[in-house]
Short mmCIF file of C-alpha atoms and ligand atoms in Angstrom, two decimals:
data_model
loop_
_atom_site.label_atom_id
_atom_site.label_comp_id
_atom_site.label_asym_id
_atom_site.label_seq_id
_atom_site.Cartn_x
_atom_site.Cartn_y
_atom_site.Cartn_z
CA MET A 1 -24.29 -22.60 -9.78
CA ALA A 2 -22.06 -20.60 -11.57
CA ARG A 3 -18.10 -21.04 -11.90
CA LYS A 4 -15.78 -18.38 -11.34
CA CYS A 5 -12.36 -17.78 -11.25
CA LYS A 6 -9.86 -19.19 -8.89
CA GLY A 7 -7.25 -16.31 -9.16
CA CYS A 8 -9.65 -13.95 -9.34
CA GLY A 9 -13.46 -14.70 -7.78
CA ALA A 10 -14.97 -13.31 -11.08
CA VAL A 11 -17.88 -15.30 -12.26
CA LEU A 12 -16.55 -16.98 -15.45
CA GLN A 13 -18.45 -16.20 -18.71
CA SER A 14 -17.11 -16.49 -22.78
CA GLU A 15 -19.60 -13.52 -23.68
CA ASN A 16 -17.51 -10.27 -23.30
CA GLU A 17 -13.85 -10.24 -22.98
CA GLN A 18 -13.79 -6.63 -21.85
CA LEU A 19 -15.69 -7.96 -18.92
CA PRO A 20 -14.13 -9.32 -15.61
CA GLY A 21 -14.07 -13.32 -15.29
CA PHE A 22 -13.61 -14.24 -19.63
CA VAL A 23 -12.49 -17.40 -20.70
CA PRO A 24 -12.92 -19.13 -24.50
CA LYS A 25 -16.25 -20.79 -24.82
CA SER A 26 -14.81 -24.52 -24.83
CA VAL A 27 -13.39 -23.69 -21.41
CA ILE A 28 -16.54 -23.26 -19.81
CA GLU A 29 -17.81 -26.38 -21.01
CA ASP A 30 -15.03 -28.79 -19.70
CA THR A 31 -16.55 -29.83 -17.12
CA THR A 32 -13.63 -31.86 -16.77
CA LYS A 33 -11.84 -28.72 -15.36
CA SER A 34 -12.07 -27.88 -11.37
CA ASP A 35 -9.93 -24.70 -11.25
CA ILE A 36 -10.05 -22.87 -14.04
CA VAL A 37 -8.85 -19.10 -13.80
CA CYS A 38 -9.88 -16.32 -16.70
CA LYS A 39 -8.06 -15.31 -19.19
CA ARG A 40 -6.92 -11.71 -17.44
CA CYS A 41 -5.77 -13.88 -14.49
CA TYR A 42 -3.96 -16.31 -17.00
CA ARG A 43 -2.27 -13.45 -17.84
CA ILE A 44 -1.17 -11.34 -15.08
CA LYS A 45 -0.02 -15.53 -13.22
CA ASN A 46 2.57 -16.32 -16.89
CA TYR A 47 3.02 -12.84 -19.00
CA GLY A 48 2.92 -10.61 -15.33
CA SER A 49 0.67 -8.15 -18.14
CA TYR A 50 -1.25 -5.90 -16.57
CA GLU A 51 -5.31 -6.26 -17.72
CA PRO A 52 -7.30 -3.27 -16.57
CA VAL A 53 -10.81 -4.32 -15.66
CA GLU A 54 -14.12 -1.13 -15.31
CA ILE A 55 -15.31 -1.83 -11.81
CA THR A 56 -16.46 1.25 -9.76
CA SER A 57 -15.89 1.96 -5.87
CA ASP A 58 -18.95 1.33 -4.91
CA ASP A 59 -19.04 -2.56 -6.28
CA TYR A 60 -15.75 -3.10 -4.15
CA ILE A 61 -17.13 -1.52 -1.33
CA ASN A 62 -20.22 -3.58 -1.51
CA GLU A 63 -18.09 -6.60 -1.47
CA VAL A 64 -16.50 -5.97 1.23
CA LYS A 65 -19.26 -4.80 3.26
CA LYS A 66 -20.73 -8.21 2.23
CA VAL A 67 -18.08 -10.63 3.54
CA VAL A 68 -17.27 -8.62 6.53
CA ASN A 69 -20.52 -8.36 7.78
CA ASP A 70 -21.39 -12.11 6.87
CA SER A 71 -17.56 -13.10 9.03
CA ASN A 72 -16.17 -13.87 12.27
CA VAL A 73 -13.23 -12.31 12.48
CA VAL A 74 -11.32 -8.85 10.23
CA VAL A 75 -7.82 -9.83 9.51
CA PHE A 76 -7.19 -6.48 7.71
CA ILE A 77 -3.47 -6.04 6.64
CA ILE A 78 -1.89 -3.11 6.59
CA ASP A 79 1.75 -1.81 4.39
CA LEU A 80 3.93 -0.71 7.30
CA ILE A 81 5.69 1.04 4.44
CA ASP A 82 2.82 2.94 3.35
CA PHE A 83 0.68 2.64 6.77
CA GLU A 84 -1.64 6.18 5.69
CA SER A 85 -2.60 4.81 2.67
CA SER A 86 -3.45 1.67 4.64
CA MET A 87 -6.18 3.26 6.79
CA ASP A 88 -8.46 4.12 4.41
CA GLU A 89 -11.15 5.66 5.80
CA LYS A 90 -13.86 4.10 3.83
CA LEU A 91 -12.71 0.58 4.52
CA LEU A 92 -12.09 1.09 8.64
CA GLN A 93 -15.32 2.54 8.72
CA ILE A 94 -16.72 -0.90 7.41
CA ILE A 95 -14.41 -2.92 9.63
CA LYS A 96 -14.30 -0.57 12.83
CA ASN A 97 -17.51 -2.64 14.78
CA ARG A 98 -16.08 -5.89 13.84
CA PRO A 99 -13.29 -8.28 15.78
CA ILE A 100 -9.85 -7.15 14.40
CA ILE A 101 -6.29 -9.17 13.61
CA ALA A 102 -4.38 -6.17 12.76
CA ALA A 103 -1.58 -7.77 10.14
CA VAL A 104 1.33 -5.93 9.88
CA ASN A 105 2.73 -6.80 6.50
CA LYS A 106 5.47 -5.79 4.40
CA ILE A 107 8.71 -5.56 7.78
CA ASP A 108 10.88 -6.74 5.26
CA LEU A 109 11.02 -3.55 3.45
CA LEU A 110 12.14 -1.21 6.22
CA PRO A 111 15.61 -0.14 6.60
CA GLU A 112 15.93 0.20 10.04
CA LYS A 113 15.09 -3.35 12.01
CA LYS A 114 13.27 -2.49 14.80
CA HIS A 115 11.88 -5.84 17.02
CA PRO A 116 8.18 -6.44 16.54
CA SER A 117 6.72 -5.33 19.58
CA GLU A 118 8.11 -1.66 19.16
CA THR A 119 6.35 -1.70 15.56
CA ALA A 120 3.71 -3.35 17.36
CA ASN A 121 3.16 -0.79 20.51
CA TRP A 122 3.42 1.94 17.27
CA VAL A 123 0.60 0.53 15.43
CA LYS A 124 -1.85 0.09 18.81
CA LYS A 125 -1.47 4.02 19.29
CA ARG A 126 -2.10 4.49 15.56
CA PHE A 127 -5.25 2.41 16.00
CA ALA A 128 -6.36 4.36 18.97
CA GLU A 129 -6.03 7.66 16.89
CA TYR A 130 -9.20 5.99 15.23
CA ASN A 131 -10.47 5.44 18.08
CA ILE A 132 -10.29 1.12 17.05
CA VAL A 133 -8.72 -0.96 19.65
CA PRO A 134 -7.87 -4.14 17.17
CA PHE A 135 -8.64 -8.06 19.48
CA ASP A 136 -4.88 -8.72 17.96
CA ILE A 137 -1.88 -6.94 15.84
CA ALA A 138 0.29 -9.23 13.84
CA ILE A 139 3.67 -8.27 12.65
CA LEU A 140 4.38 -10.11 8.90
CA SER A 141 6.42 -10.51 6.17
CA VAL A 142 4.20 -13.00 4.08
CA LYS A 143 7.19 -12.63 1.94
CA ASP A 144 9.97 -13.89 4.07
CA ASP A 145 7.20 -16.44 5.98
CA TYR A 146 7.54 -14.35 9.00
CA GLY A 147 4.36 -14.02 11.36
CA VAL A 148 1.93 -16.19 9.03
CA ASN A 149 1.22 -18.98 11.12
CA GLY A 150 0.66 -17.11 13.97
CA ILE A 151 -2.98 -15.58 12.93
CA VAL A 152 -4.05 -18.86 11.93
CA ARG A 153 -2.76 -20.05 15.58
CA LYS A 154 -4.35 -16.51 16.78
CA ILE A 155 -7.78 -17.35 14.70
CA SER A 156 -7.58 -20.89 16.38
CA TYR A 157 -7.46 -19.82 20.15
CA LEU A 158 -10.37 -17.15 19.40
CA PHE A 159 -12.73 -19.74 17.36
CA PRO A 160 -11.53 -23.28 18.13
CA ASN A 161 -14.89 -24.82 16.16
CA GLY A 162 -13.19 -22.63 13.12
CA ALA A 163 -13.98 -19.44 11.45
CA LYS A 164 -14.69 -17.48 8.68
CA ALA A 165 -11.93 -14.58 8.59
CA ALA A 166 -12.21 -12.06 5.63
CA VAL A 167 -8.91 -10.89 4.66
CA VAL A 168 -9.33 -6.89 4.17
CA GLY A 169 -7.02 -4.30 3.05
CA VAL A 170 -6.95 -1.61 0.21
CA THR A 171 -5.02 -2.31 -3.06
CA ASN A 172 -1.29 -4.26 -2.78
CA VAL A 173 -1.04 -4.60 1.37
CA GLY A 174 -0.51 -8.39 0.69
CA LYS A 175 -3.93 -9.69 1.17
CA SER A 176 -3.74 -11.97 -1.70
CA SER A 177 -0.20 -13.05 -0.64
CA LEU A 178 -1.12 -13.52 2.29
CA ILE A 179 -4.30 -16.37 2.11
CA ASN A 180 -1.84 -18.37 -0.74
CA GLY A 181 1.17 -17.90 2.55
CA ILE A 182 -1.89 -19.91 4.76
CA ILE A 183 -3.01 -22.13 2.06
CA GLY A 184 0.35 -23.48 1.46
CA GLY A 185 0.79 -25.47 -1.82
CA LYS A 186 -3.53 -25.33 -2.83
CA SER A 187 -4.78 -23.66 -5.81
CA LYS A 188 -3.76 -20.37 -5.71
CA VAL A 189 -5.40 -16.70 -5.98
CA THR A 190 -3.58 -14.46 -8.35
CA VAL A 191 -1.12 -12.08 -6.58
CA SER A 192 0.12 -9.23 -8.82
CA LYS A 193 1.80 -6.20 -8.18
CA TYR A 194 -1.09 -4.29 -10.59
CA PRO A 195 -3.73 -2.39 -7.73
CA GLY A 196 -7.02 -4.17 -8.65
CA THR A 197 -7.12 -8.14 -9.45
CA THR A 198 -8.63 -9.02 -7.24
CA LEU A 199 -12.50 -8.65 -8.05
CA LYS A 200 -15.05 -10.19 -6.49
CA ALA A 201 -14.40 -12.36 -2.41
CA ILE A 202 -12.60 -15.48 -3.10
CA PHE A 203 -13.54 -18.25 -0.46
CA VAL A 204 -10.84 -20.90 0.42
CA GLU A 205 -10.84 -23.66 3.37
CA HIS A 206 -7.88 -24.07 5.81
CA PRO A 207 -6.25 -27.42 4.99
CA ASP A 208 -6.29 -28.41 8.43
CA LYS A 209 -8.43 -26.18 10.61
CA ASN A 210 -11.92 -25.59 10.14
CA HIS A 211 -11.42 -22.20 8.94
CA THR A 212 -12.23 -20.29 6.06
CA PHE A 213 -10.72 -17.76 4.40
CA ILE A 214 -11.90 -14.76 1.93
CA ASP A 215 -9.71 -12.66 -0.07
CA THR A 216 -11.90 -9.37 -0.76
CA PRO A 217 -11.28 -7.11 -3.69
CA GLY A 218 -8.79 -4.15 -2.45
CA LEU A 219 -9.73 -0.62 -2.91
CA ILE A 220 -7.77 1.82 -4.08
CA PRO A 221 -7.64 4.52 -1.55
CA LYS A 222 -7.42 8.01 -1.78
CA GLY A 223 -4.75 10.32 -1.76
CA ARG A 224 -1.92 7.51 -2.76
CA ALA A 225 0.68 9.41 -4.88
CA SER A 226 1.99 6.34 -7.12
CA ASP A 227 -1.77 5.88 -8.18
CA LEU A 228 -1.00 9.29 -9.90
CA VAL A 229 1.41 8.07 -12.69
CA CYS A 230 1.54 5.65 -15.37
CA GLU A 231 1.68 2.19 -13.93
CA GLU A 232 5.18 1.65 -15.10
CA CYS A 233 6.18 3.86 -12.46
CA ASN A 234 3.31 2.59 -9.63
CA LEU A 235 5.38 -0.77 -10.07
CA LYS A 236 8.53 1.66 -8.58
CA MET A 237 6.64 3.74 -6.32
CA VAL A 238 5.57 0.13 -4.66
CA PRO A 239 8.83 -1.21 -3.60
CA SER A 240 9.36 -4.65 -3.39
CA LYS A 241 12.70 -4.46 -1.61
CA GLU A 242 14.09 -2.64 1.19
CA ILE A 243 13.17 1.03 0.66
CA ALA A 244 16.04 4.07 0.54
CA ARG A 245 17.02 5.84 3.23
CA LYS A 246 19.24 9.13 2.93
CA THR A 247 19.51 12.34 5.42
CA PHE A 248 19.82 15.64 4.92
CA LYS A 249 20.95 18.92 6.91
CA ILE A 250 19.60 21.19 4.34
CA LYS A 251 20.31 25.24 4.28
CA GLU A 252 16.84 28.24 4.55
CA GLY A 253 16.04 28.19 0.64
CA LYS A 254 17.00 25.08 -0.16
CA VAL A 255 14.90 21.85 -1.77
CA LEU A 256 14.69 18.65 -1.64
CA MET A 257 13.02 17.28 -4.90
CA ILE A 258 10.93 13.56 -4.45
CA GLY A 259 11.14 12.56 -7.91
CA GLY A 260 8.94 15.18 -9.82
CA LEU A 261 5.36 14.97 -6.85
CA ILE A 262 7.12 16.71 -4.22
CA ASN A 263 9.71 19.44 -3.42
CA ILE A 264 10.35 20.60 0.18
CA GLN A 265 11.69 23.98 0.47
CA VAL A 266 13.44 24.43 4.53
CA VAL A 267 12.33 27.62 5.42
CA ASN A 268 13.60 29.22 8.84
CA THR A 269 16.25 27.29 10.15
CA GLY A 270 17.47 29.03 13.50
CA GLU A 271 20.58 28.47 15.43
CA PHE A 272 21.04 25.00 14.46
CA LEU A 273 20.51 23.20 11.09
CA PRO A 274 17.74 21.18 11.32
CA ILE A 275 18.13 16.63 10.70
CA PHE A 276 15.92 14.71 8.56
CA GLN A 277 15.78 11.92 6.88
CA ALA A 278 14.24 10.90 3.60
CA PHE A 279 11.87 7.45 2.68
CA ALA A 280 11.13 6.29 -0.37
CA ALA A 281 11.61 2.89 -2.57
CA LYS A 282 14.42 2.59 -4.45
CA ASP A 283 14.14 3.61 -7.66
CA VAL A 284 12.56 7.56 -6.36
CA THR A 285 15.18 10.12 -6.76
CA PHE A 286 16.01 12.27 -3.99
CA HIS A 287 17.71 15.27 -5.27
CA GLU A 288 19.02 18.81 -3.40
CA THR A 289 19.09 21.48 -5.20
CA ASN A 290 17.48 25.67 -4.53
CA GLU A 291 14.08 27.18 -5.38
CA ILE A 292 14.53 28.59 -9.11
CA ARG A 293 16.38 25.36 -9.99
CA ALA A 294 13.17 23.29 -8.34
CA GLU A 295 11.41 24.67 -10.47
CA GLU A 296 13.35 24.75 -13.69
CA LEU A 297 13.44 20.66 -13.31
CA MET A 298 10.29 19.72 -12.71
CA LYS A 299 9.00 21.48 -15.84
CA THR A 300 12.13 20.29 -18.00
CA LYS A 301 13.50 17.11 -16.25
CA ALA A 302 10.61 15.23 -14.92
CA GLY A 303 10.97 11.52 -16.48
CA GLU A 304 14.87 12.54 -17.16
CA PHE A 305 16.79 12.24 -14.47
CA ILE A 306 13.58 13.06 -12.16
CA ILE A 307 11.77 9.92 -11.47
CA PRO A 308 8.55 9.54 -11.02
CA PRO A 309 7.26 10.47 -13.78
CA CYS A 310 8.95 8.40 -16.31
CA GLU A 311 9.16 9.79 -20.39
CA LYS A 312 6.11 7.73 -21.44
CA CYS A 313 4.30 8.84 -17.85
CA SER A 314 0.32 9.00 -18.53
CA GLU A 315 -1.51 12.22 -19.06
CA LYS A 316 -2.84 11.48 -15.34
CA TYR A 317 1.06 13.00 -14.15
CA TYR A 318 1.05 15.57 -16.68
CA ASN A 319 -2.35 17.39 -15.98
CA LEU A 320 -1.65 17.69 -11.97
CA LYS A 321 -2.81 20.89 -10.43
CA PHE A 322 0.69 21.21 -7.90
CA ILE A 323 -0.75 23.62 -5.05
CA LYS A 324 1.77 24.73 -1.79
CA LYS A 325 1.38 23.39 1.69
CA GLU A 326 3.02 24.35 4.88
CA PHE A 327 3.97 22.24 7.60
CA ILE A 328 6.66 22.42 10.70
CA VAL A 329 7.36 19.05 11.68
CA GLU A 330 8.95 18.94 15.41
CA GLU A 331 11.50 16.23 15.79
CA GLY A 332 10.71 12.87 16.51
CA GLU A 333 7.61 12.98 14.12
CA GLU A 334 7.17 12.45 10.62
CA LEU A 335 5.78 14.05 7.13
CA CYS A 336 4.24 10.75 5.16
CA PHE A 337 3.29 11.62 1.76
CA LYS A 338 0.92 8.90 0.32
CA GLY A 339 1.81 6.14 -1.47
CA LEU A 340 5.12 7.81 -1.82
CA GLY A 341 7.58 7.87 1.27
CA TRP A 342 8.37 9.68 4.25
CA ILE A 343 10.81 12.51 6.16
CA SER A 344 12.04 11.73 10.04
CA VAL A 345 13.10 14.99 11.36
CA ARG A 346 16.45 13.85 13.43
CA ARG A 347 16.62 17.13 14.81
CA GLY A 348 13.91 20.10 15.03
CA PRO A 349 11.53 21.87 14.45
CA LEU A 350 11.53 21.73 10.71
CA GLU A 351 9.24 24.48 9.02
CA LEU A 352 8.62 24.07 5.21
CA VAL A 353 6.95 24.56 2.69
CA VAL A 354 6.41 21.98 0.37
CA THR A 355 5.09 22.00 -3.68
CA MET A 356 3.20 18.91 -4.56
CA PRO A 357 -0.42 17.74 -6.38
CA GLU A 358 -3.16 18.67 -4.33
CA GLU A 359 -4.48 15.19 -4.91
CA ILE A 360 -1.64 13.88 -2.75
CA ASP A 361 -2.31 13.41 1.36
CA ALA A 362 0.22 14.48 3.47
CA VAL A 363 -0.34 13.87 7.32
CA ILE A 364 2.24 14.38 10.16
CA ARG A 365 2.71 11.69 12.69
CA PRO A 366 4.92 10.45 15.77
CA ALA A 367 7.62 8.49 14.21
CA LEU A 368 8.74 4.58 12.91
CA VAL A 369 12.15 4.79 12.34
CA ALA A 370 13.22 5.93 15.96
CA PRO A 371 15.56 8.95 16.23
CA LYS A 372 19.39 7.68 16.15
CA LYS A 373 21.58 10.01 18.71
CA TYR A 374 23.47 12.68 16.94
P1 GDP B 401 -2.91 -7.22 -2.35
O1 GDP B 401 -3.40 -6.80 -3.74
O2 GDP B 401 -3.53 -6.72 -1.16
O3 GDP B 401 -4.07 -8.75 -2.69
O4 GDP B 401 -1.96 -7.29 -2.70
P2 GDP B 401 -1.27 -8.75 -2.97
O5 GDP B 401 -1.28 -10.12 -2.26
O6 GDP B 401 -1.15 -9.15 -4.80
O7 GDP B 401 0.87 -8.76 -3.34
C1 GDP B 401 0.50 -6.95 -4.02
C2 GDP B 401 2.48 -6.99 -4.19
O8 GDP B 401 2.98 -6.89 -2.09
C3 GDP B 401 3.05 -7.74 -4.65
O9 GDP B 401 3.91 -7.57 -5.49
C4 GDP B 401 3.59 -9.38 -3.92
O10 GDP B 401 4.71 -9.93 -3.81
C5 GDP B 401 3.90 -8.15 -2.75
N1 GDP B 401 3.82 -8.51 -1.27
C6 GDP B 401 3.32 -9.18 -0.22
N2 GDP B 401 3.68 -8.97 0.79
C7 GDP B 401 4.95 -8.97 0.99
C8 GDP B 401 5.47 -9.11 1.33
O11 GDP B 401 5.73 -9.56 2.97
N3 GDP B 401 7.07 -7.90 1.43
C9 GDP B 401 7.48 -7.51 0.36
N4 GDP B 401 8.07 -7.29 -0.06
N5 GDP B 401 6.71 -7.56 -0.52
C10 GDP B 401 5.27 -8.11 -0.41
#
């Protein structure tokens, strides 16, 4: 049987350094070694370096489909901070008729601590919008080891004789971290901040229970702002620490810039100025200005003090086509920009004209962080 990399699941090979699973010939031929990782995983783990490989979206989808259809239960991981990207249509199509445990990860990043049951209720309602009823909803912070054992307990309750659990989700939601959290000290799959680290399904046995967890490759979802910038900016936009929250009461005609990606112009404010809060990773700049200055800043200061992009940002950013979209966001609602953050309306309605790349998806949803009284 072909030997596989313990970190990303790719079949080990020593023919082509540019393809997944490359290791020097001497390593493959050494039959005394069992826990081999490929060169790419070795570099990600030891040097934190990014090593892109060419895998198509269809390859990913086919690999995930195979694993899901061959499993008893799907652990569908969602990043609470980027819920809208996590609910990717292609993935939902694959899992919707399977038993699902929705594992809502990264609650440590929310600036306002919510009771897990409150978050679970919000998630349940959001799943209902997609006509999906999960078996169970688990609230997690894999980083803080919160809720990880609960997932194993839920699976043991549903499948006392053991189960094959497919761990599924878009890139960067924490699939590999969860599996490593579940298996504890055993040889680990590669966790990285870079999307597309896991390439093939990786089967991992639970040390005590009769369950097999299968780490699957993550799909890069459609419409995510963090995928439109260079790798360095991508890392800044995917928060690793609690996200920033700032309150705004902006006059008609004024603009809030969220990095160099989103310009939010407030229109038609009426008797009371609307109040809203903006949420994004701490490295993303919020800047309040007027319409003319905002356009100027976008052109001249993006990468300087309007971040992201950065000064060395990729062609991808500089070739984006910006368009204008109108939104009316009611009090208690949020306007989310996938892969970037959201604004939450505390006193509304808030009428907006947003200048944004046409590639970013924007979604209005019920508030995740409930409004405070003013
Ligand atoms: P995968 O692509 O879904 O397998 O995601 P990974 O397990 O590789 O994790 C992606 C990134 O998210 C890494 O930088 C992890 O350290 C981070 N991460 C995973 N779980 C958590 C969590 O509960 N909280 C926080 N703050 N970061 C997490």
